[in-house]
mmCIF file of C-alpha atoms in Angstrom:
data_model
loop_
_atom_site.group_PDB
_atom_site.id
_atom_site.type_symbol
_atom_site.label_atom_id
_atom_site.label_comp_id
_atom_site.label_asym_id
_atom_site.label_seq_id
_atom_site.Cartn_x
_atom_site.Cartn_y
_atom_site.Cartn_z
ATOM 1 C CA MET M 1 45.842 27.523 -25.168
ATOM 2 C CA ASP M 2 44.931 29.946 -21.878
ATOM 3 C CA PHE M 3 41.893 29.449 -20.270
ATOM 4 C CA ALA M 4 42.550 31.939 -17.834
ATOM 5 C CA LEU M 5 40.563 35.263 -17.540
ATOM 6 C CA SER M 6 41.752 38.771 -17.212
ATOM 7 C CA GLU M 7 41.025 40.808 -14.503
ATOM 8 C CA GLU M 8 38.672 42.829 -16.555
ATOM 9 C CA GLN M 9 36.638 39.655 -16.916
ATOM 10 C CA GLN M 10 36.808 38.842 -13.881
ATOM 11 C CA LEU M 11 35.134 42.224 -12.931
ATOM 12 C CA ILE M 12 32.766 42.208 -16.014
ATOM 13 C CA ILE M 13 31.328 38.685 -14.538
ATOM 14 C CA SER M 14 30.968 39.801 -10.900
ATOM 15 C CA THR M 15 29.398 43.238 -11.961
ATOM 16 C CA THR M 16 26.850 41.609 -14.141
ATOM 17 C CA ARG M 17 26.469 38.697 -11.967
ATOM 18 C CA GLU M 18 25.545 40.660 -8.768
ATOM 19 C CA PHE M 19 23.357 42.813 -10.859
ATOM 20 C CA VAL M 20 21.808 39.858 -11.586
ATOM 21 C CA ARG M 21 21.100 38.480 -8.368
ATOM 22 C CA GLU M 22 19.862 41.744 -6.315
ATOM 23 C CA GLU M 23 18.098 43.260 -9.190
ATOM 24 C CA LEU M 24 16.764 41.123 -11.529
ATOM 25 C CA VAL M 25 15.917 37.528 -9.643
ATOM 26 C CA PRO M 26 13.400 39.467 -7.072
ATOM 27 C CA HIS M 27 11.336 40.054 -9.728
ATOM 28 C CA GLU M 28 10.917 36.878 -11.437
ATOM 29 C CA ARG M 29 7.986 35.666 -9.451
ATOM 30 C CA GLU M 30 5.939 38.849 -10.465
ATOM 31 C CA VAL M 31 6.884 38.378 -13.658
ATOM 32 C CA GLU M 32 6.155 34.783 -13.760
ATOM 33 C CA ASP M 33 2.230 35.122 -12.062
ATOM 34 C CA SER M 34 1.502 37.973 -14.355
ATOM 35 C CA GLY M 35 2.897 36.907 -17.351
ATOM 36 C CA THR M 36 3.928 40.591 -18.111
ATOM 37 C CA LEU M 37 6.665 43.227 -17.406
ATOM 38 C CA ARG M 38 5.227 46.008 -15.859
ATOM 39 C CA PRO M 39 6.017 49.263 -17.844
ATOM 40 C CA GLU M 40 7.067 51.158 -14.352
ATOM 41 C CA LEU M 41 9.030 48.057 -13.081
ATOM 42 C CA TRP M 42 11.223 47.596 -16.744
ATOM 43 C CA ARG M 43 11.513 51.689 -16.661
ATOM 44 C CA GLU M 44 12.925 51.415 -13.018
ATOM 45 C CA LEU M 45 15.177 48.240 -13.785
ATOM 46 C CA ARG M 46 16.281 49.918 -17.751
ATOM 47 C CA HIS M 47 17.639 53.056 -15.711
ATOM 48 C CA LYS M 48 19.389 50.794 -13.079
ATOM 49 C CA ALA M 49 20.970 49.001 -15.988
ATOM 50 C CA ILE M 50 22.029 51.859 -17.820
ATOM 51 C CA ALA M 51 23.935 53.545 -14.613
ATOM 52 C CA ALA M 52 25.616 50.136 -14.074
ATOM 53 C CA GLY M 53 27.110 50.104 -17.143
ATOM 54 C CA LEU M 54 25.673 46.955 -18.469
ATOM 55 C CA TYR M 55 23.331 48.595 -21.088
ATOM 56 C CA ALA M 56 24.560 47.761 -24.787
ATOM 57 C CA ALA M 57 27.319 45.993 -23.657
ATOM 58 C CA ASN M 58 27.036 44.263 -27.325
ATOM 59 C CA MET M 59 27.778 47.357 -29.019
ATOM 60 C CA PRO M 60 31.185 49.268 -30.234
ATOM 61 C CA THR M 61 32.594 51.996 -28.469
ATOM 62 C CA GLU M 62 32.568 54.624 -31.126
ATOM 63 C CA VAL M 63 28.836 54.506 -30.841
ATOM 64 C CA GLY M 64 28.559 54.387 -27.059
ATOM 65 C CA GLY M 65 28.910 50.563 -26.444
ATOM 66 C CA ALA M 66 30.729 49.070 -23.863
ATOM 67 C CA GLY M 67 32.655 47.223 -26.894
ATOM 68 C CA LEU M 68 33.366 43.707 -25.414
ATOM 69 C CA ASP M 69 34.879 41.744 -26.923
ATOM 70 C CA ALA M 70 33.420 38.431 -27.764
ATOM 71 C CA VAL M 71 34.535 36.373 -25.495
ATOM 72 C CA THR M 72 33.970 38.511 -22.757
ATOM 73 C CA TRP M 73 30.473 39.185 -24.266
ATOM 74 C CA VAL M 74 29.680 35.430 -23.948
ATOM 75 C CA LEU M 75 30.787 35.479 -20.361
ATOM 76 C CA TYR M 76 28.426 38.424 -19.793
ATOM 77 C CA GLU M 77 25.377 37.244 -21.757
ATOM 78 C CA LYS M 78 25.738 33.722 -19.693
ATOM 79 C CA GLU M 79 25.299 35.725 -16.498
ATOM 80 C CA LEU M 80 22.282 37.475 -17.855
ATOM 81 C CA GLY M 81 20.498 34.000 -18.886
ATOM 82 C CA TYR M 82 20.778 33.253 -15.344
ATOM 83 C CA THR M 83 17.272 34.928 -15.008
ATOM 84 C CA SER M 84 14.367 34.956 -16.516
ATOM 85 C CA TYR M 85 14.444 35.921 -20.250
ATOM 86 C CA VAL M 86 12.605 39.081 -20.174
ATOM 87 C CA LEU M 87 14.032 40.631 -17.395
ATOM 88 C CA HIS M 88 17.443 40.356 -18.755
ATOM 89 C CA TYR M 89 16.432 40.651 -22.374
ATOM 90 C CA ALA M 90 13.999 43.955 -21.667
ATOM 91 C CA CYS M 91 15.985 45.927 -18.985
ATOM 92 C CA VAL M 92 19.884 44.767 -19.784
ATOM 93 C CA ALA M 93 18.953 45.189 -23.422
ATOM 94 C CA ARG M 94 21.500 44.392 -26.237
ATOM 95 C CA PRO M 95 20.416 46.571 -29.091
ATOM 96 C CA SER M 96 20.680 44.213 -32.067
ATOM 97 C CA ASN M 97 24.014 45.460 -34.009
ATOM 98 C CA ILE M 98 22.256 44.541 -37.567
ATOM 99 C CA LEU M 99 21.684 48.477 -36.738
ATOM 100 C CA LEU M 100 25.255 49.267 -37.121
ATOM 101 C CA ALA M 101 24.295 49.046 -40.665
ATOM 102 C CA CYS M 102 22.899 52.893 -39.933
ATOM 103 C CA THR M 103 24.541 55.519 -42.085
ATOM 104 C CA GLY M 104 24.253 59.248 -42.089
ATOM 105 C CA GLU M 105 20.782 60.535 -40.296
ATOM 106 C CA GLN M 106 19.982 56.930 -39.896
ATOM 107 C CA ARG M 107 22.501 56.964 -36.810
ATOM 108 C CA GLU M 108 21.107 59.574 -34.912
ATOM 109 C CA ARG M 109 17.512 58.879 -35.438
ATOM 110 C CA TYR M 110 17.720 55.049 -34.195
ATOM 111 C CA LEU M 111 21.052 53.655 -33.442
ATOM 112 C CA LEU M 112 22.474 55.942 -31.252
ATOM 113 C CA PRO M 113 19.186 56.504 -29.327
ATOM 114 C CA ALA M 114 18.880 52.877 -28.558
ATOM 115 C CA VAL M 115 22.672 52.382 -27.503
ATOM 116 C CA ARG M 116 21.794 54.825 -25.043
ATOM 117 C CA GLY M 117 18.158 52.995 -24.013
ATOM 118 C CA GLU M 118 16.150 55.980 -25.422
ATOM 119 C CA ARG M 119 14.740 53.839 -28.048
ATOM 120 C CA VAL M 120 14.279 50.185 -28.507
ATOM 121 C CA GLU M 121 14.058 48.017 -31.565
ATOM 122 C CA CYS M 122 12.330 45.038 -32.831
ATOM 123 C CA LEU M 123 13.057 42.738 -35.545
ATOM 124 C CA ALA M 124 10.444 41.882 -38.238
ATOM 125 C CA MET M 125 11.125 38.511 -40.461
ATOM 126 C CA SER M 126 8.890 35.520 -39.790
ATOM 127 C CA GLU M 127 5.592 35.142 -41.232
ATOM 128 C CA PRO M 128 2.971 32.839 -41.011
ATOM 129 C CA GLN M 129 3.949 31.023 -44.070
ATOM 130 C CA ALA M 130 7.658 31.684 -43.835
ATOM 131 C CA GLY M 131 9.612 30.466 -40.634
ATOM 132 C CA SER M 132 12.819 29.114 -41.233
ATOM 133 C CA ASP M 133 12.668 29.518 -45.535
ATOM 134 C CA LEU M 134 12.955 33.471 -45.318
ATOM 135 C CA ARG M 135 13.083 33.267 -49.531
ATOM 136 C CA SER M 136 9.241 32.446 -48.701
ATOM 137 C CA MET M 137 8.174 35.683 -46.959
ATOM 138 C CA ARG M 138 5.161 37.212 -48.490
ATOM 139 C CA THR M 139 5.579 40.588 -47.442
ATOM 140 C CA SER M 140 6.923 42.913 -50.206
ATOM 141 C CA ALA M 141 8.019 46.340 -50.664
ATOM 142 C CA VAL M 142 7.068 48.012 -54.434
ATOM 143 C CA GLN M 143 8.863 51.207 -55.511
ATOM 144 C CA LYS M 144 6.459 53.756 -56.351
ATOM 145 C CA GLY M 145 7.386 57.238 -56.952
ATOM 146 C CA GLY M 146 10.516 57.073 -55.135
ATOM 147 C CA ASP M 147 9.028 55.639 -51.959
ATOM 148 C CA PHE M 148 8.074 51.845 -51.241
ATOM 149 C CA ILE M 149 4.738 50.369 -50.618
ATOM 150 C CA VAL M 150 5.171 47.654 -48.078
ATOM 151 C CA ASN M 151 1.981 45.439 -47.706
ATOM 152 C CA GLY M 152 1.817 41.856 -45.496
ATOM 153 C CA THR M 153 1.802 40.284 -42.096
ATOM 154 C CA LYS M 154 4.720 39.356 -39.670
ATOM 155 C CA HIS M 155 3.914 37.234 -36.466
ATOM 156 C CA PHE M 156 6.106 35.878 -33.652
ATOM 157 C CA ILE M 157 8.063 39.630 -33.668
ATOM 158 C CA SER M 158 9.511 39.997 -29.994
ATOM 159 C CA HIS M 159 8.928 42.623 -27.690
ATOM 160 C CA ALA M 160 7.212 44.880 -30.603
ATOM 161 C CA ASP M 161 4.620 46.229 -28.269
ATOM 162 C CA HIS M 162 7.839 47.701 -25.851
ATOM 163 C CA ALA M 163 9.130 48.350 -29.158
ATOM 164 C CA ASP M 164 9.601 52.431 -31.011
ATOM 165 C CA PHE M 165 10.487 51.230 -34.044
ATOM 166 C CA VAL M 166 10.769 48.021 -36.313
ATOM 167 C CA ILE M 167 13.421 46.498 -38.552
ATOM 168 C CA LEU M 168 11.676 44.850 -41.399
ATOM 169 C CA PHE M 169 12.265 42.774 -43.928
ATOM 170 C CA ALA M 170 10.599 42.511 -46.969
ATOM 171 C CA ALA M 171 10.362 41.031 -50.585
ATOM 172 C CA SER M 172 11.195 43.986 -52.780
ATOM 173 C CA GLY M 173 11.767 42.441 -56.310
ATOM 174 C CA GLU M 174 13.244 38.730 -58.090
ATOM 175 C CA GLU M 175 16.200 37.546 -59.438
ATOM 176 C CA ASP M 176 17.105 34.820 -61.880
ATOM 177 C CA SER M 177 18.518 31.703 -60.168
ATOM 178 C CA PRO M 178 18.941 27.914 -61.058
ATOM 179 C CA ARG M 179 16.270 26.653 -59.426
ATOM 180 C CA GLY M 180 13.676 29.939 -60.805
ATOM 181 C CA LYS M 181 12.687 32.789 -59.719
ATOM 182 C CA LYS M 182 14.299 33.934 -56.355
ATOM 183 C CA LYS M 183 13.019 36.987 -54.213
ATOM 184 C CA LEU M 184 15.434 40.075 -53.239
ATOM 185 C CA ILE M 185 15.166 40.665 -49.757
ATOM 186 C CA THR M 186 15.425 44.585 -48.467
ATOM 187 C CA ALA M 187 15.871 46.002 -44.631
ATOM 188 C CA PHE M 188 13.860 49.030 -43.704
ATOM 189 C CA LEU M 189 13.673 50.714 -40.228
ATOM 190 C CA VAL M 190 10.125 51.941 -39.372
ATOM 191 C CA ASP M 191 8.510 53.892 -36.615
ATOM 192 C CA LYS M 192 5.956 52.874 -35.031
ATOM 193 C CA GLY M 193 3.121 54.931 -36.130
ATOM 194 C CA THR M 194 3.422 55.145 -39.515
ATOM 195 C CA PRO M 195 0.403 55.288 -41.354
ATOM 196 C CA GLY M 196 -0.067 51.935 -42.363
ATOM 197 C CA PHE M 197 1.700 50.184 -40.074
ATOM 198 C CA GLU M 198 -0.520 48.262 -36.789
ATOM 199 C CA VAL M 199 0.909 45.972 -34.016
ATOM 200 C CA LEU M 200 -1.626 43.649 -32.622
ATOM 201 C CA PRO M 201 -1.582 40.933 -30.279
ATOM 202 C CA GLY M 202 0.395 37.490 -30.614
ATOM 203 C CA TYR M 203 -0.255 34.048 -29.404
ATOM 204 C CA GLN M 204 0.068 33.147 -25.733
ATOM 205 C CA ASN M 205 3.504 31.177 -25.264
ATOM 206 C CA VAL M 206 4.114 28.797 -22.436
ATOM 207 C CA SER M 207 8.100 29.804 -22.587
ATOM 208 C CA HIS M 208 9.678 33.251 -21.091
ATOM 209 C CA ARG M 209 6.280 35.087 -19.827
ATOM 210 C CA GLY M 210 6.146 38.405 -19.866
ATOM 211 C CA TYR M 211 8.240 38.544 -23.095
ATOM 212 C CA THR M 212 5.565 39.265 -25.827
ATOM 213 C CA ASN M 213 5.150 38.363 -29.395
ATOM 214 C CA SER M 214 2.955 40.524 -31.896
ATOM 215 C CA ILE M 215 1.779 40.457 -35.305
ATOM 216 C CA LEU M 216 2.269 43.442 -37.696
ATOM 217 C CA GLN M 217 0.435 44.315 -40.024
ATOM 218 C CA PHE M 218 1.379 46.678 -43.030
ATOM 219 C CA ASN M 219 -1.571 47.924 -44.958
ATOM 220 C CA ASP M 220 -0.413 50.190 -48.223
ATOM 221 C CA CYS M 221 2.640 51.236 -45.233
ATOM 222 C CA ARG M 222 4.304 54.256 -47.164
ATOM 223 C CA LEU M 223 8.076 54.209 -46.401
ATOM 224 C CA PRO M 224 10.877 56.911 -47.950
ATOM 225 C CA GLN M 225 14.010 55.748 -49.777
ATOM 226 C CA SER M 226 15.862 56.684 -46.675
ATOM 227 C CA ALA M 227 14.120 54.044 -44.654
ATOM 228 C CA VAL M 228 16.266 51.549 -46.615
ATOM 229 C CA LEU M 229 18.850 49.793 -44.350
ATOM 230 C CA GLY M 230 21.613 49.094 -45.456
ATOM 231 C CA THR M 231 21.923 48.122 -49.289
ATOM 232 C CA LEU M 232 18.760 47.615 -51.576
ATOM 233 C CA HIS M 233 17.995 43.922 -52.001
ATOM 234 C CA GLN M 234 20.281 43.386 -50.143
ATOM 235 C CA GLY M 235 18.921 42.618 -47.039
ATOM 236 C CA PHE M 236 20.385 38.860 -46.270
ATOM 237 C CA GLU M 237 23.479 40.131 -45.759
ATOM 238 C CA VAL M 238 22.687 42.430 -43.176
ATOM 239 C CA ALA M 239 20.515 39.536 -41.599
ATOM 240 C CA ASN M 240 23.462 37.503 -41.760
ATOM 241 C CA THR M 241 25.519 39.903 -39.565
ATOM 242 C CA TRP M 242 23.322 39.427 -37.146
ATOM 243 C CA LEU M 243 22.120 35.915 -36.756
ATOM 244 C CA GLY M 244 25.659 34.398 -36.198
ATOM 245 C CA ALA M 245 25.939 36.829 -33.036
ATOM 246 C CA THR M 246 22.463 36.372 -31.887
ATOM 247 C CA ARG M 247 22.811 32.715 -32.260
ATOM 248 C CA LEU M 248 26.229 33.175 -29.798
ATOM 249 C CA GLN M 249 24.039 34.888 -27.430
ATOM 250 C CA VAL M 250 21.395 32.165 -27.566
ATOM 251 C CA ALA M 251 23.882 29.613 -26.745
ATOM 252 C CA ALA M 252 25.684 32.062 -23.904
ATOM 253 C CA ASN M 253 22.134 32.587 -22.385
ATOM 254 C CA CYS M 254 21.457 28.639 -22.020
ATOM 255 C CA LEU M 255 25.112 28.286 -20.377
ATOM 256 C CA GLY M 256 23.728 30.310 -17.599
ATOM 257 C CA ARG M 257 19.952 28.681 -16.980
ATOM 258 C CA ALA M 258 21.529 25.274 -17.504
ATOM 259 C CA GLU M 259 24.496 26.327 -14.696
ATOM 260 C CA ARG M 260 21.080 27.258 -12.391
ATOM 261 C CA ALA M 261 19.364 24.075 -13.126
ATOM 262 C CA LEU M 262 22.447 22.301 -11.822
ATOM 263 C CA GLU M 263 22.961 24.205 -8.798
ATOM 264 C CA CYS M 264 19.228 23.834 -7.623
ATOM 265 C CA ALA M 265 20.103 19.662 -8.815
ATOM 266 C CA LYS M 266 23.289 19.494 -7.087
ATOM 267 C CA GLN M 267 21.669 21.464 -3.711
ATOM 268 C CA TRP M 268 18.600 19.281 -3.865
ATOM 269 C CA ALA M 269 20.477 15.809 -3.923
ATOM 270 C CA THR M 270 22.824 17.011 -0.851
ATOM 271 C CA ASP M 271 19.278 17.855 1.444
ATOM 272 C CA ARG M 272 16.741 15.284 0.402
ATOM 273 C CA ARG M 273 17.114 11.932 2.156
ATOM 274 C CA GLN M 274 15.411 8.978 1.113
ATOM 275 C CA PHE M 275 15.765 5.141 2.371
ATOM 276 C CA GLY M 276 18.203 6.746 4.998
ATOM 277 C CA GLN M 277 20.514 8.631 2.912
ATOM 278 C CA GLN M 278 21.090 11.724 0.761
ATOM 279 C CA ILE M 279 19.343 10.698 -2.757
ATOM 280 C CA GLY M 280 22.712 12.218 -4.464
ATOM 281 C CA LYS M 281 24.429 9.498 -3.074
ATOM 282 C CA PHE M 282 22.133 7.056 -5.275
ATOM 283 C CA GLN M 283 23.931 6.269 -8.267
ATOM 284 C CA GLY M 284 20.726 6.735 -10.301
ATOM 285 C CA VAL M 285 21.455 10.815 -9.480
ATOM 286 C CA SER M 286 24.753 10.690 -8.953
ATOM 287 C CA PHE M 287 25.242 9.743 -12.646
ATOM 288 C CA LYS M 288 22.614 12.186 -13.798
ATOM 289 C CA LEU M 289 24.154 15.032 -12.274
ATOM 290 C CA ALA M 290 27.852 14.001 -14.029
ATOM 291 C CA ASP M 291 26.021 13.578 -17.001
ATOM 292 C CA MET M 292 24.833 16.952 -16.829
ATOM 293 C CA VAL M 293 28.061 19.114 -15.886
ATOM 294 C CA VAL M 294 29.576 16.768 -18.835
ATOM 295 C CA GLU M 295 27.263 18.531 -21.514
ATOM 296 C CA LEU M 296 27.093 21.994 -19.813
ATOM 297 C CA ARG M 297 30.981 21.819 -19.940
ATOM 298 C CA ALA M 298 31.143 20.754 -23.591
ATOM 299 C CA ALA M 299 28.524 23.113 -24.711
ATOM 300 C CA GLU M 300 30.049 26.199 -22.802
ATOM 301 C CA LEU M 301 33.848 25.044 -24.835
ATOM 302 C CA LEU M 302 32.262 25.389 -27.757
ATOM 303 C CA THR M 303 30.355 28.660 -27.244
ATOM 304 C CA LEU M 304 33.902 30.330 -25.957
ATOM 305 C CA GLU M 305 35.197 28.635 -28.941
ATOM 306 C CA ALA M 306 33.044 30.287 -31.402
ATOM 307 C CA ALA M 307 33.212 33.659 -29.620
ATOM 308 C CA TRP M 308 37.069 32.760 -29.555
ATOM 309 C CA LYS M 309 37.343 32.564 -33.577
ATOM 310 C CA LEU M 310 34.962 35.832 -34.147
ATOM 311 C CA ASP M 311 36.984 38.041 -32.269
ATOM 312 C CA GLN M 312 39.761 36.016 -34.678
ATOM 313 C CA LYS M 313 37.608 36.721 -37.818
ATOM 314 C CA SER M 314 37.387 33.349 -38.605
ATOM 315 C CA ALA M 315 34.455 32.205 -37.652
ATOM 316 C CA THR M 316 32.063 30.408 -39.810
ATOM 317 C CA ASP M 317 28.270 29.485 -39.696
ATOM 318 C CA THR M 318 29.143 26.810 -38.736
ATOM 319 C CA ASP M 319 30.763 27.830 -35.707
ATOM 320 C CA MET M 320 27.791 29.322 -34.479
ATOM 321 C CA ALA M 321 25.277 26.438 -35.423
ATOM 322 C CA ILE M 322 27.764 23.838 -33.627
ATOM 323 C CA ALA M 323 27.721 26.193 -30.010
ATOM 324 C CA LYS M 324 23.302 26.956 -30.556
ATOM 325 C CA LEU M 325 23.002 23.528 -31.561
ATOM 326 C CA LYS M 326 24.707 21.957 -28.659
ATOM 327 C CA ALA M 327 24.029 24.504 -25.929
ATOM 328 C CA THR M 328 19.873 24.726 -26.794
ATOM 329 C CA GLU M 329 19.772 20.487 -26.995
ATOM 330 C CA MET M 330 22.321 20.897 -23.297
ATOM 331 C CA LEU M 331 19.962 22.730 -21.308
ATOM 332 C CA ALA M 332 16.490 20.846 -22.527
ATOM 333 C CA MET M 333 18.592 17.521 -21.491
ATOM 334 C CA VAL M 334 19.956 19.239 -18.154
ATOM 335 C CA ALA M 335 16.626 21.048 -17.261
ATOM 336 C CA ASP M 336 14.829 17.533 -17.553
ATOM 337 C CA GLU M 337 17.295 15.769 -15.651
ATOM 338 C CA ALA M 338 16.917 17.981 -12.979
ATOM 339 C CA LEU M 339 13.598 18.335 -12.726
ATOM 340 C CA GLN M 340 13.511 14.332 -12.424
ATOM 341 C CA ILE M 341 15.892 14.399 -9.753
ATOM 342 C CA HIS M 342 13.228 16.764 -7.869
ATOM 343 C CA GLY M 343 10.375 14.606 -8.435
ATOM 344 C CA GLY M 344 7.506 16.301 -7.810
ATOM 345 C CA MET M 345 8.895 19.068 -6.466
ATOM 346 C CA GLY M 346 10.435 20.404 -9.668
ATOM 347 C CA LEU M 347 7.146 20.755 -11.419
ATOM 348 C CA MET M 348 6.196 23.086 -8.464
ATOM 349 C CA THR M 349 6.175 27.323 -9.038
ATOM 350 C CA ASP M 350 8.036 27.857 -5.845
ATOM 351 C CA MET M 351 11.036 26.329 -7.749
ATOM 352 C CA PRO M 352 12.722 28.096 -10.683
ATOM 353 C CA LEU M 353 12.960 24.570 -12.779
ATOM 354 C CA GLU M 354 9.526 24.433 -14.353
ATOM 355 C CA ARG M 355 10.232 27.740 -15.585
ATOM 356 C CA ILE M 356 13.375 26.803 -16.693
ATOM 357 C CA TRP M 357 12.358 23.437 -18.321
ATOM 358 C CA ARG M 358 9.344 25.355 -20.194
ATOM 359 C CA ASP M 359 11.853 27.988 -21.293
ATOM 360 C CA ALA M 360 14.310 25.726 -22.550
ATOM 361 C CA ARG M 361 11.871 24.525 -25.303
ATOM 362 C CA ILE M 362 11.697 27.595 -27.506
ATOM 363 C CA GLU M 363 15.779 27.610 -27.865
ATOM 364 C CA ARG M 364 15.675 25.007 -29.991
ATOM 365 C CA ILE M 365 13.002 27.121 -32.118
ATOM 366 C CA TRP M 366 14.138 30.702 -32.562
ATOM 367 C CA ASP M 367 17.021 31.441 -34.207
ATOM 368 C CA GLY M 368 17.048 29.090 -36.442
ATOM 369 C CA THR M 369 15.614 25.457 -35.381
ATOM 370 C CA SER M 370 17.921 22.534 -34.611
ATOM 371 C CA GLU M 371 17.135 21.151 -37.558
ATOM 372 C CA VAL M 372 18.520 24.190 -39.194
ATOM 373 C CA GLN M 373 21.676 24.312 -37.630
ATOM 374 C CA ARG M 374 21.973 20.363 -38.601
ATOM 375 C CA HIS M 375 21.673 21.569 -42.178
ATOM 376 C CA ILE M 376 23.818 24.098 -41.778
ATOM 377 C CA ILE M 377 26.684 22.003 -40.309
ATOM 378 C CA SER M 378 26.495 19.058 -42.547
ATOM 379 C CA ARG M 379 26.501 20.907 -45.622
ATOM 380 C CA ALA M 380 29.510 22.453 -44.471
ATOM 381 C CA LEU M 381 31.107 19.311 -44.241
ATOM 382 C CA LEU M 382 29.568 18.051 -47.505
ATOM 383 C CA ARG M 383 30.443 20.463 -49.869
ATOM 384 C CA PRO M 384 33.833 19.856 -50.416
ATOM 385 C CA LEU M 385 33.091 16.642 -51.246
ATOM 386 C CA GLY M 386 31.071 17.618 -54.143
ATOM 387 C CA GLY M 387 27.632 17.376 -51.876
#
């Protein structure tokens, strides 16, 4: 087992790290204070990311991406995770790999412009009554005269206000199953501005300031057959391709944020003196640091193992679930302990810790809650035994 990094991996890590520190971190305070990412700043940083070769690094070379292997991609994502989410996700975009399902004219209209940074997509799955249980979605796509008529509401749709088009998942029919009728799901590509489709402001969120969410309304929105992404009624197959990679991305981003929190805690434990000595010399603080680094190292190894298996084409849903579960819960622990070491100063906005602490909370919810990840893991354990 070789844990050494290649020269290429080291170069990608150093290039990404330098870009994050020099181009993104200086704008954190503005985003936190205003709660928004200025459009002109977004465009400026996006152009810089493209020029630096960091844009669409998750996409294969045949469509214009960097074609990173999974392990290198995870190391890249870890470096991006160091800074606030909206700065690295909006400005150094990684288009959804769902778009690789595009065929024919869809590639020229959606996939390739997204990779080049000319168009931006968002993903519409969640609904007010359908979160983890996607089969319960009420947004419908009914075939009529060769087209589809879409009606329904989506919410918690990330950065839909910045997007040029939507990857929409809607119930397109039903089929019989041992448990009764089961909804069939289809994925669609929907341009912003399509009649019957409206983007409304979403909710205020304590995590990831500046990274907005929106409510999408569809009222008799007519879509042509050419809007179907992938195969009719096979939307879950398309979605599952995306979910595994995205859970790994979440895990990797959490690693970067946890390392930053640990850096802050170590420095504070060294600089802060109480009762005549550095607080890091007190066991109550030093043991916290030890526990933090153990949890961080464990989460990193599990994430890299899942990435390695992805490269070997042997990764399972369980591998991705384990990585996401461990990394997100590790970040919550590390952020909380780092803040505790800082005492009252940890809650002050002068330091990045209160942001990291707040931002950590959403990671155990989106892209599959911790409970969903545990369900995936336990199901895989019990199924071979007839459970």
